């Protein structure tokens, strides 16, 4: 018969019963559950807070102190010395500077300055990206679109009414520049601004073009206020457009010997006379005073 191989030492060890293994693991598991659920976690103690250094008033009024554990330093802090030091530092100017109205005013002024700087940067970047004459054209078209949404209320709120201006509604000298009475009125002024705007802006620059446009519109409304009827009502960018023609005519007169100046002057004269002739007809509804005032202002 074959000889039986001797068993290995691991095979000779008796297997651990399941009941004995469960008896060893169960107490450890219960202890872990009790520590996590029933007892708060153990946290390290916070470091001891440092005691503040004492404020010791010397004979000359200064402060000193080297060690926070010196009882003589704490004893030298007297109420009279502290009150004297606070009174010496609390002057009228410091109380005014730290008062609530002054701090609120300074903060409001800083916020207003920041807003103006941001607004100026925005318009500078917009003017560099979009020509001002095209921006004015877009504004009058957008305003006419708002008139269609708001009805005649927007027209009555912003039109030039001499009687309303005389009682203090001075905004009516500016708002009529952006309003128009009909689609044909808007188309006429838009066509003139489309052709005259680029030439005037290239000649005068963006800032001067904007100034010329707005002041010419205001000048036309001022002449209408001065010489017009008390119950008259007028809207339109015609005064501003005629101001552009006036600016071009003035520049052509100053540079009459330069090539192209005479052609510009003759072209502006023809457009001016044609518009004045159309506006002189009975029942045309055209404000010639606004045209003439805008041209003279330009």
Coordinates of C-alpha atoms in Angstrom, one line a residue, residues 8-9 16 21 25 28 50 53 57 74 79 84 94 105 109 114 116 124 163-164 174 178 189 196 198 237 264 283:
X8 CA 1.2 20.1 7.4
X9 CA 1.3 21.9 10.7
X16 CA -11.8 28.1 15.2
X21 CA -15.1 34.2 16.5
X25 CA -15.8 40.5 17.4
X28 CA -15.5 45.3 19.9
X50 CA -3.4 85.4 25.4
X53 CA -1.0 93.6 27.7
X57 CA -0.1 105.2 32.1
X74 CA -2.5 96.5 36.3
X79 CA -9.8 105.6 35.6
X84 CA -7.7 112.2 30.6
X94 CA -12.3 113.9 15.2
X105 CA -22.0 112.0 3.0
X109 CA -19.9 111.2 -2.6
X114 CA -17.5 106.0 -9.0
X116 CA -19.7 109.1 -12.9
X124 CA -16.3 106.7 -24.2
X163 CA -47.2 127.7 -21.8
X164 CA -45.9 124.6 -19.9
X174 CA -34.6 119.1 -24.8
X178 CA -36.1 112.9 -29.8
X189 CA -35.3 113.9 -40.3
X196 CA -25.3 115.1 -42.9
X198 CA -21.1 111.4 -41.0
X237 CA -35.2 116.7 -34.5
X264 CA -20.8 122.5 -49.2
X283 CA -51.4 124.3 -43.1

